[in-house]
Amino acid sequence: MKAFLCRRYGPPEVLQLAEIPTPTPAANEILIRLRATTVNSGDVRLRSMDLPPGFGLLARLIFGLRRPRQPILGTELAGDVVAAGTDVSSFAVGDRVFAFPGEAMGCHTEYVCLPADGPVVAMPANLSYEQAAALSFGGSTVLDFFRRARLARGERLLVVGASGTVGTAAVQIARHLGVHVTGVCSGANAELVRSLGAERVIDHTREDFTRLGDSYDVILDAIGTASFPRARPLLAPGGRLLLVFAGLGGMLLAPWHSFISGLGVVAGPAEERIAYLHELAALAAAGTVVPVIDRAWPFAELVAAHRYVDLGHKRGSVVIRMEAAPDPSAVDSPG
Ligand SMILES: NC(=O)c1ccc[n+]([C@@H]2O[C@H](COP(=O)([O-])OP(=O)(O)OC[C@H]3O[C@@H](n4cnc5c(N)ncnc54)[C@H](OP(=O)(O)O)[C@@H]3O)[C@@H](O)[C@H]2O)c1
């Protein structure tokens, strides 16, 4: 099968298309033929080692000192089950699924094996493969931060970076929860963010959201412009700051900032839970969350997709469309 391998950290051109053995499912695993995946901020951060301040060494210790230990990037996918291990009863050949290996990655390839009780869930029937592939990365992050913030109906939420993958999921899920959303995005994305449910939009190219005298119960920062010192004056008593993007300093200081201010400061990697995927599938099936897709690229052009995501201006998700891969048994011998 074909896979893009990242054998060293660097620009998009480090990614190389290679032929590798198609995996064979173990007794408790399913083999998925991918129909779509994404290139997201997690992929480009790992590939480039362009990380929030302070995370360089820590990330290399976790993901690989000189090159990623997992050479196949890609955090999420949608596809078809094409084989199932002998112990698998929850999925059958032909099922349409989406999956979120998340930090374990491995989705920029034609076939993936996953445990049947792992981060894989039946695809909502109303979504395309491209939409289903774009459901997990932003949605799961948002569900985790909202859970930790105990976001409640009627609260006022500011989403900084409302047009990105995380932001577009945050606006839609918050609206569903009955939260009043203000989105910070560029003027070009204002209509999109309004259409997702934001009652108000602040154009970050014209106004500084910290200088408008507004007050919020919760601020979610997916960009890094709402650090604790800047965000604190905007938070109402009992307010919470969700630092989806934070440097190591901001993350380590979060408990201290919470302690001295009486506010809640939440930072660090989002927990990846299978329950979130079920929740997202239900939200998508109900039409409450519709993944926003900037554009789709063919698998062969994955390097170009990385170049585009590197620019930092995508709206929602960048999707990779897989060409119809041949039957796995006809590709090569199992490895
Ligand atoms: N903590 C975690 O577990 C976790 C999980 C997922 C992601 N993250 C991090 O969260 C961040 C966001 O991820 P993402 O996938 O949503 O990113 P993304 O999709 O790449 O975000 C890009 C969007 O941000 C907008 N933007 C750029 N500068 C802005 C500014 N100053 N104010 C408001 N909007 C701005 C861009 O539009 P314009 O340029 O047109 O404004 C674009 O629409 C990343 O840094 C990622 O590493 C953390």
PDB file of N, CA and C in Angstrom, residues 150-231:
ATOM      1  N   ARG A 150     -16.766  23.028  32.340  1.00  0.00           N
ATOM      2  CA  ARG A 150     -18.185  22.927  32.755  1.00  0.00           C
ATOM      3  C   ARG A 150     -18.997  24.055  32.115  1.00  0.00           C
ATOM      4  N   LEU A 151     -18.826  24.211  30.828  1.00  0.00           N
ATOM      5  CA  LEU A 151     -19.554  25.244  30.078  1.00  0.00           C
ATOM      6  C   LEU A 151     -21.054  24.993  30.207  1.00  0.00           C
ATOM      7  N   ALA A 152     -21.808  26.040  30.532  1.00  0.00           N
ATOM      8  CA  ALA A 152     -23.231  25.844  30.829  1.00  0.00           C
ATOM      9  C   ALA A 152     -24.112  26.755  29.979  1.00  0.00           C
ATOM     10  N   ARG A 153     -25.327  26.284  29.759  1.00  0.00           N
ATOM     11  CA  ARG A 153     -26.345  27.035  29.002  1.00  0.00           C
ATOM     12  C   ARG A 153     -26.428  28.481  29.503  1.00  0.00           C
ATOM     13  N   GLY A 154     -26.535  29.413  28.563  1.00  0.00           N
ATOM     14  CA  GLY A 154     -26.727  30.815  28.922  1.00  0.00           C
ATOM     15  C   GLY A 154     -25.441  31.584  29.168  1.00  0.00           C
ATOM     16  N   GLU A 155     -24.293  30.867  29.226  1.00  0.00           N
ATOM     17  CA  GLU A 155     -23.033  31.580  29.475  1.00  0.00           C
ATOM     18  C   GLU A 155     -22.572  32.299  28.200  1.00  0.00           C
ATOM     19  N   ARG A 156     -21.660  33.257  28.414  1.00  0.00           N
ATOM     20  CA  ARG A 156     -21.093  34.013  27.282  1.00  0.00           C
ATOM     21  C   ARG A 156     -19.689  33.488  27.007  1.00  0.00           C
ATOM     22  N   LEU A 157     -19.490  33.068  25.769  1.00  0.00           N
ATOM     23  CA  LEU A 157     -18.207  32.446  25.375  1.00  0.00           C
ATOM     24  C   LEU A 157     -17.540  33.277  24.288  1.00  0.00           C
ATOM     25  N   LEU A 158     -16.241  33.519  24.445  1.00  0.00           N
ATOM     26  CA  LEU A 158     -15.445  34.135  23.381  1.00  0.00           C
ATOM     27  C   LEU A 158     -14.557  33.048  22.775  1.00  0.00           C
ATOM     28  N   VAL A 159     -14.645  32.859  21.450  1.00  0.00           N
ATOM     29  CA  VAL A 159     -13.792  31.877  20.770  1.00  0.00           C
ATOM     30  C   VAL A 159     -12.767  32.648  19.939  1.00  0.00           C
ATOM     31  N   VAL A 160     -11.509  32.579  20.349  1.00  0.00           N
ATOM     32  CA  VAL A 160     -10.444  33.265  19.618  1.00  0.00           C
ATOM     33  C   VAL A 160      -9.860  32.268  18.618  1.00  0.00           C
ATOM     34  N   GLY A 161      -9.995  32.594  17.331  1.00  0.00           N
ATOM     35  CA  GLY A 161      -9.621  31.638  16.288  1.00  0.00           C
ATOM     36  C   GLY A 161     -10.839  30.852  15.842  1.00  0.00           C
ATOM     37  N   ALA A 162     -11.963  31.558  15.691  1.00  0.00           N
ATOM     38  CA  ALA A 162     -13.249  30.890  15.454  1.00  0.00           C
ATOM     39  C   ALA A 162     -13.371  30.267  14.062  1.00  0.00           C
ATOM     40  N   SER A 163     -12.447  30.574  13.153  1.00  0.00           N
ATOM     41  CA  SER A 163     -12.562  30.058  11.780  1.00  0.00           C
ATOM     42  C   SER A 163     -11.695  28.824  11.526  1.00  0.00           C
ATOM     43  N   GLY A 164     -10.889  28.408  12.517  1.00  0.00           N
ATOM     44  CA  GLY A 164     -10.031  27.232  12.324  1.00  0.00           C
ATOM     45  C   GLY A 164     -10.786  25.940  12.617  1.00  0.00           C
ATOM     46  N   THR A 165     -10.065  24.836  12.615  1.00  0.00           N
ATOM     47  CA  THR A 165     -10.700  23.536  12.872  1.00  0.00           C
ATOM     48  C   THR A 165     -11.298  23.495  14.274  1.00  0.00           C
ATOM     49  N   VAL A 166     -10.518  23.896  15.268  1.00  0.00           N
ATOM     50  CA  VAL A 166     -11.008  23.897  16.651  1.00  0.00           C
ATOM     51  C   VAL A 166     -12.122  24.925  16.801  1.00  0.00           C
ATOM     52  N   GLY A 167     -11.896  26.128  16.249  1.00  0.00           N
ATOM     53  CA  GLY A 167     -12.853  27.222  16.421  1.00  0.00           C
ATOM     54  C   GLY A 167     -14.208  26.927  15.802  1.00  0.00           C
ATOM     55  N   THR A 168     -14.238  26.375  14.600  1.00  0.00           N
ATOM     56  CA  THR A 168     -15.532  26.113  13.947  1.00  0.00           C
ATOM     57  C   THR A 168     -16.311  25.031  14.700  1.00  0.00           C
ATOM     58  N   ALA A 169     -15.586  24.084  15.288  1.00  0.00           N
ATOM     59  CA  ALA A 169     -16.265  23.074  16.121  1.00  0.00           C
ATOM     60  C   ALA A 169     -16.766  23.721  17.405  1.00  0.00           C
ATOM     61  N   ALA A 170     -15.950  24.597  17.993  1.00  0.00           N
ATOM     62  CA  ALA A 170     -16.324  25.237  19.265  1.00  0.00           C
ATOM     63  C   ALA A 170     -17.593  26.071  19.092  1.00  0.00           C
ATOM     64  N   VAL A 171     -17.670  26.841  18.021  1.00  0.00           N
ATOM     65  CA  VAL A 171     -18.846  27.701  17.817  1.00  0.00           C
ATOM     66  C   VAL A 171     -20.098  26.838  17.678  1.00  0.00           C
ATOM     67  N   GLN A 172     -20.011  25.767  16.896  1.00  0.00           N
ATOM     68  CA  GLN A 172     -21.199  24.934  16.662  1.00  0.00           C
ATOM     69  C   GLN A 172     -21.642  24.197  17.927  1.00  0.00           C
ATOM     70  N   ILE A 173     -20.675  23.641  18.657  1.00  0.00           N
ATOM     71  CA  ILE A 173     -21.040  22.869  19.855  1.00  0.00           C
ATOM     72  C   ILE A 173     -21.563  23.806  20.940  1.00  0.00           C
ATOM     73  N   ALA A 174     -20.953  24.983  21.077  1.00  0.00           N
ATOM     74  CA  ALA A 174     -21.411  25.941  22.094  1.00  0.00           C
ATOM     75  C   ALA A 174     -22.821  26.408  21.781  1.00  0.00           C
ATOM     76  N   ARG A 175     -23.083  26.670  20.531  1.00  0.00           N
ATOM     77  CA  ARG A 175     -24.432  27.109  20.153  1.00  0.00           C
ATOM     78  C   ARG A 175     -25.452  26.033  20.510  1.00  0.00           C
ATOM     79  N   HIS A 176     -25.087  24.781  20.239  1.00  0.00           N
ATOM     80  CA  HIS A 176     -25.970  23.660  20.574  1.00  0.00           C
ATOM     81  C   HIS A 176     -26.240  23.613  22.081  1.00  0.00           C
ATOM     82  N   LEU A 177     -25.245  24.012  22.883  1.00  0.00           N
ATOM     83  CA  LEU A 177     -25.392  23.973  24.346  1.00  0.00           C
ATOM     84  C   LEU A 177     -26.163  25.184  24.874  1.00  0.00           C
ATOM     85  N   GLY A 178     -26.582  26.084  23.984  1.00  0.00           N
ATOM     86  CA  GLY A 178     -27.329  27.251  24.421  1.00  0.00           C
ATOM     87  C   GLY A 178     -26.442  28.343  24.985  1.00  0.00           C
ATOM     88  N   VAL A 179     -25.209  28.411  24.475  1.00  0.00           N
ATOM     89  CA  VAL A 179     -24.221  29.399  24.934  1.00  0.00           C
ATOM     90  C   VAL A 179     -24.211  30.572  23.953  1.00  0.00           C
ATOM     91  N   HIS A 180     -23.986  31.800  24.457  1.00  0.00           N
ATOM     92  CA  HIS A 180     -23.913  32.986  23.591  1.00  0.00           C
ATOM     93  C   HIS A 180     -22.476  33.150  23.112  1.00  0.00           C
ATOM     94  N   VAL A 181     -22.265  33.004  21.799  1.00  0.00           N
ATOM     95  CA  VAL A 181     -20.895  32.943  21.277  1.00  0.00           C
ATOM     96  C   VAL A 181     -20.500  34.241  20.564  1.00  0.00           C
ATOM     97  N   THR A 182     -19.307  34.740  20.924  1.00  0.00           N
ATOM     98  CA  THR A 182     -18.642  35.782  20.139  1.00  0.00           C
ATOM     99  C   THR A 182     -17.409  35.144  19.521  1.00  0.00           C
ATOM    100  N   GLY A 183     -17.214  35.334  18.237  1.00  0.00           N
ATOM    101  CA  GLY A 183     -16.068  34.738  17.568  1.00  0.00           C
ATOM    102  C   GLY A 183     -15.059  35.791  17.166  1.00  0.00           C
ATOM    103  N   VAL A 184     -13.763  35.489  17.347  1.00  0.00           N
ATOM    104  CA  VAL A 184     -12.693  36.362  16.851  1.00  0.00           C
ATOM    105  C   VAL A 184     -12.110  35.688  15.613  1.00  0.00           C
ATOM    106  N   CYS A 185     -12.204  36.388  14.481  1.00  0.00           N
ATOM    107  CA  CYS A 185     -11.692  35.843  13.221  1.00  0.00           C
ATOM    108  C   CYS A 185     -11.394  37.021  12.303  1.00  0.00           C
ATOM    109  N   SER A 186     -10.896  36.758  11.100  1.00  0.00           N
ATOM    110  CA  SER A 186     -10.664  37.859  10.155  1.00  0.00           C
ATOM    111  C   SER A 186     -11.991  38.210   9.474  1.00  0.00           C
ATOM    112  N   GLY A 187     -12.052  39.424   8.906  1.00  0.00           N
ATOM    113  CA  GLY A 187     -13.282  39.878   8.263  1.00  0.00           C
ATOM    114  C   GLY A 187     -13.753  38.912   7.188  1.00  0.00           C
ATOM    115  N   ALA A 188     -12.813  38.311   6.473  1.00  0.00           N
ATOM    116  CA  ALA A 188     -13.158  37.396   5.381  1.00  0.00           C
ATOM    117  C   ALA A 188     -13.913  36.168   5.894  1.00  0.00           C
ATOM    118  N   ASN A 189     -13.708  35.828   7.165  1.00  0.00           N
ATOM    119  CA  ASN A 189     -14.354  34.634   7.721  1.00  0.00           C
ATOM    120  C   ASN A 189     -15.559  34.959   8.600  1.00  0.00           C
ATOM    121  N   ALA A 190     -15.911  36.257   8.675  1.00  0.00           N
ATOM    122  CA  ALA A 190     -16.979  36.679   9.593  1.00  0.00           C
ATOM    123  C   ALA A 190     -18.311  35.996   9.259  1.00  0.00           C
ATOM    124  N   GLU A 191     -18.659  35.956   7.975  1.00  0.00           N
ATOM    125  CA  GLU A 191     -19.948  35.362   7.589  1.00  0.00           C
ATOM    126  C   GLU A 191     -20.006  33.877   7.948  1.00  0.00           C
ATOM    127  N   LEU A 192     -18.883  33.191   7.672  1.00  0.00           N
ATOM    128  CA  LEU A 192     -18.805  31.764   8.014  1.00  0.00           C
ATOM    129  C   LEU A 192     -19.067  31.571   9.513  1.00  0.00           C
ATOM    130  N   VAL A 193     -18.372  32.335  10.331  1.00  0.00           N
ATOM    131  CA  VAL A 193     -18.462  32.151  11.789  1.00  0.00           C
ATOM    132  C   VAL A 193     -19.868  32.502  12.282  1.00  0.00           C
ATOM    133  N   ARG A 194     -20.469  33.547  11.699  1.00  0.00           N
ATOM    134  CA  ARG A 194     -21.866  33.872  12.049  1.00  0.00           C
ATOM    135  C   ARG A 194     -22.790  32.718  11.665  1.00  0.00           C
ATOM    136  N   SER A 195     -22.557  32.170  10.468  1.00  0.00           N
ATOM    137  CA  SER A 195     -23.454  31.109   9.989  1.00  0.00           C
ATOM    138  C   SER A 195     -23.363  29.864  10.870  1.00  0.00           C
ATOM    139  N   LEU A 196     -22.261  29.711  11.592  1.00  0.00           N
ATOM    140  CA  LEU A 196     -22.108  28.540  12.474  1.00  0.00           C
ATOM    141  C   LEU A 196     -22.772  28.744  13.830  1.00  0.00           C
ATOM    142  N   GLY A 197     -23.156  30.011  14.104  1.00  0.00           N
ATOM    143  CA  GLY A 197     -23.880  30.239  15.353  1.00  0.00           C
ATOM    144  C   GLY A 197     -23.346  31.360  16.224  1.00  0.00           C
ATOM    145  N   ALA A 198     -22.297  32.059  15.783  1.00  0.00           N
ATOM    146  CA  ALA A 198     -21.800  33.170  16.611  1.00  0.00           C
ATOM    147  C   ALA A 198     -22.782  34.335  16.521  1.00  0.00           C
ATOM    148  N   GLU A 199     -23.126  34.912  17.687  1.00  0.00           N
ATOM    149  CA  GLU A 199     -24.052  36.053  17.691  1.00  0.00           C
ATOM    150  C   GLU A 199     -23.315  37.325  17.307  1.00  0.00           C
ATOM    151  N   ARG A 200     -22.006  37.318  17.538  1.00  0.00           N
ATOM    152  CA  ARG A 200     -21.204  38.507  17.273  1.00  0.00           C
ATOM    153  C   ARG A 200     -19.836  38.064  16.786  1.00  0.00           C
ATOM    154  N   VAL A 201     -19.226  38.905  15.945  1.00  0.00           N
ATOM    155  CA  VAL A 201     -17.905  38.579  15.418  1.00  0.00           C
ATOM    156  C   VAL A 201     -16.989  39.785  15.601  1.00  0.00           C
ATOM    157  N   ILE A 202     -15.761  39.531  16.036  1.00  0.00           N
ATOM    158  CA  ILE A 202     -14.761  40.598  16.158  1.00  0.00           C
ATOM    159  C   ILE A 202     -13.662  40.299  15.145  1.00  0.00           C
ATOM    160  N   ASP A 203     -13.378  41.280  14.289  1.00  0.00           N
ATOM    161  CA  ASP A 203     -12.368  41.108  13.239  1.00  0.00           C
ATOM    162  C   ASP A 203     -10.988  41.392  13.848  1.00  0.00           C
ATOM    163  N   HIS A 204     -10.165  40.356  13.949  1.00  0.00           N
ATOM    164  CA  HIS A 204      -8.875  40.539  14.639  1.00  0.00           C
ATOM    165  C   HIS A 204      -7.918  41.432  13.854  1.00  0.00           C
ATOM    166  N   THR A 205      -8.214  41.671  12.580  1.00  0.00           N
ATOM    167  CA  THR A 205      -7.324  42.542  11.803  1.00  0.00           C
ATOM    168  C   THR A 205      -7.666  44.026  12.015  1.00  0.00           C
ATOM    169  N   ARG A 206      -8.826  44.298  12.628  1.00  0.00           N
ATOM    170  CA  ARG A 206      -9.244  45.692  12.828  1.00  0.00           C
ATOM    171  C   ARG A 206      -9.375  46.079  14.301  1.00  0.00           C
ATOM    172  N   GLU A 207      -9.695  45.067  15.152  1.00  0.00           N
ATOM    173  CA  GLU A 207      -9.942  45.391  16.551  1.00  0.00           C
ATOM    174  C   GLU A 207      -9.206  44.420  17.464  1.00  0.00           C
ATOM    175  N   ASP A 208      -8.802  44.932  18.628  1.00  0.00           N
ATOM    176  CA  ASP A 208      -8.192  44.082  19.643  1.00  0.00           C
ATOM    177  C   ASP A 208      -9.286  43.710  20.638  1.00  0.00           C
ATOM    178  N   PHE A 209      -9.631  42.425  20.689  1.00  0.00           N
ATOM    179  CA  PHE A 209     -10.777  42.006  21.517  1.00  0.00           C
ATOM    180  C   PHE A 209     -10.570  42.316  22.994  1.00  0.00           C
ATOM    181  N   THR A 210      -9.326  42.529  23.412  1.00  0.00           N
ATOM    182  CA  THR A 210      -9.085  42.812  24.839  1.00  0.00           C
ATOM    183  C   THR A 210      -9.391  44.271  25.186  1.00  0.00           C
ATOM    184  N   ARG A 211      -9.623  45.113  24.157  1.00  0.00           N
ATOM    185  CA  ARG A 211      -9.806  46.550  24.427  1.00  0.00           C
ATOM    186  C   ARG A 211     -11.236  47.027  24.219  1.00  0.00           C
ATOM    187  N   LEU A 212     -12.175  46.089  24.108  1.00  0.00           N
ATOM    188  CA  LEU A 212     -13.545  46.490  23.782  1.00  0.00           C
ATOM    189  C   LEU A 212     -14.445  46.599  25.012  1.00  0.00           C
ATOM    190  N   GLY A 213     -13.881  46.284  26.188  1.00  0.00           N
ATOM    191  CA  GLY A 213     -14.655  46.423  27.435  1.00  0.00           C
ATOM    192  C   GLY A 213     -15.715  45.351  27.626  1.00  0.00           C
ATOM    193  N   ASP A 214     -15.596  44.228  26.907  1.00  0.00           N
ATOM    194  CA  ASP A 214     -16.595  43.159  27.038  1.00  0.00           C
ATOM    195  C   ASP A 214     -16.246  42.233  28.200  1.00  0.00           C
ATOM    196  N   SER A 215     -17.237  41.449  28.592  1.00  0.00           N
ATOM    197  CA  SER A 215     -17.037  40.495  29.685  1.00  0.00           C
ATOM    198  C   SER A 215     -17.576  39.127  29.237  1.00  0.00           C
ATOM    199  N   TYR A 216     -16.846  38.076  29.586  1.00  0.00           N
ATOM    200  CA  TYR A 216     -17.225  36.708  29.183  1.00  0.00           C
ATOM    201  C   TYR A 216     -17.139  35.767  30.381  1.00  0.00           C
ATOM    202  N   ASP A 217     -17.929  34.700  30.319  1.00  0.00           N
ATOM    203  CA  ASP A 217     -17.829  33.650  31.340  1.00  0.00           C
ATOM    204  C   ASP A 217     -16.697  32.684  30.991  1.00  0.00           C
ATOM    205  N   VAL A 218     -16.525  32.464  29.692  1.00  0.00           N
ATOM    206  CA  VAL A 218     -15.496  31.523  29.245  1.00  0.00           C
ATOM    207  C   VAL A 218     -14.816  32.102  27.996  1.00  0.00           C
ATOM    208  N   ILE A 219     -13.487  31.984  27.952  1.00  0.00           N
ATOM    209  CA  ILE A 219     -12.731  32.368  26.746  1.00  0.00           C
ATOM    210  C   ILE A 219     -11.957  31.134  26.291  1.00  0.00           C
ATOM    211  N   LEU A 220     -12.147  30.754  25.032  1.00  0.00           N
ATOM    212  CA  LEU A 220     -11.367  29.654  24.458  1.00  0.00           C
ATOM    213  C   LEU A 220     -10.383  30.277  23.475  1.00  0.00           C
ATOM    214  N   ASP A 221      -9.088  30.070  23.731  1.00  0.00           N
ATOM    215  CA  ASP A 221      -8.056  30.656  22.864  1.00  0.00           C
ATOM    216  C   ASP A 221      -7.373  29.557  22.045  1.00  0.00           C
ATOM    217  N   ALA A 222      -7.652  29.556  20.735  1.00  0.00           N
ATOM    218  CA  ALA A 222      -7.023  28.569  19.853  1.00  0.00           C
ATOM    219  C   ALA A 222      -5.891  29.207  19.043  1.00  0.00           C
ATOM    220  N   ILE A 223      -5.513  30.444  19.404  1.00  0.00           N
ATOM    221  CA  ILE A 223      -4.504  31.162  18.617  1.00  0.00           C
ATOM    222  C   ILE A 223      -3.268  31.538  19.434  1.00  0.00           C
ATOM    223  N   GLY A 224      -3.484  31.889  20.697  1.00  0.00           N
ATOM    224  CA  GLY A 224      -2.356  32.307  21.534  1.00  0.00           C
ATOM    225  C   GLY A 224      -2.343  33.805  21.772  1.00  0.00           C
ATOM    226  N   THR A 225      -3.475  34.481  21.529  1.00  0.00           N
ATOM    227  CA  THR A 225      -3.526  35.931  21.775  1.00  0.00           C
ATOM    228  C   THR A 225      -4.357  36.260  23.018  1.00  0.00           C
ATOM    229  N   ALA A 226      -4.775  35.246  23.759  1.00  0.00           N
ATOM    230  CA  ALA A 226      -5.542  35.487  24.985  1.00  0.00           C
ATOM    231  C   ALA A 226      -4.826  34.830  26.164  1.00  0.00           C
ATOM    232  N   SER A 227      -3.563  35.200  26.360  1.00  0.00           N
ATOM    233  CA  SER A 227      -2.817  34.687  27.508  1.00  0.00           C
ATOM    234  C   SER A 227      -3.526  35.129  28.788  1.00  0.00           C
ATOM    235  N   PHE A 228      -3.171  34.530  29.900  1.00  0.00           N
ATOM    236  CA  PHE A 228      -3.851  34.861  31.161  1.00  0.00           C
ATOM    237  C   PHE A 228      -3.816  36.367  31.471  1.00  0.00           C
ATOM    238  N   PRO A 229      -2.649  37.039  31.375  1.00  0.00           N
ATOM    239  CA  PRO A 229      -2.650  38.470  31.707  1.00  0.00           C
ATOM    240  C   PRO A 229      -3.573  39.288  30.806  1.00  0.00           C
ATOM    241  N   ARG A 230      -3.653  38.930  29.535  1.00  0.00           N
ATOM    242  CA  ARG A 230      -4.521  39.679  28.605  1.00  0.00           C
ATOM    243  C   ARG A 230      -5.992  39.330  28.796  1.00  0.00           C
ATOM    244  N   ALA A 231      -6.263  38.074  29.101  1.00  0.00           N
ATOM    245  CA  ALA A 231      -7.663  37.630  29.168  1.00  0.00           C
ATOM    246  C   ALA A 231      -8.310  37.926  30.518  1.00  0.00           C
TER     247      ALA A 231
END
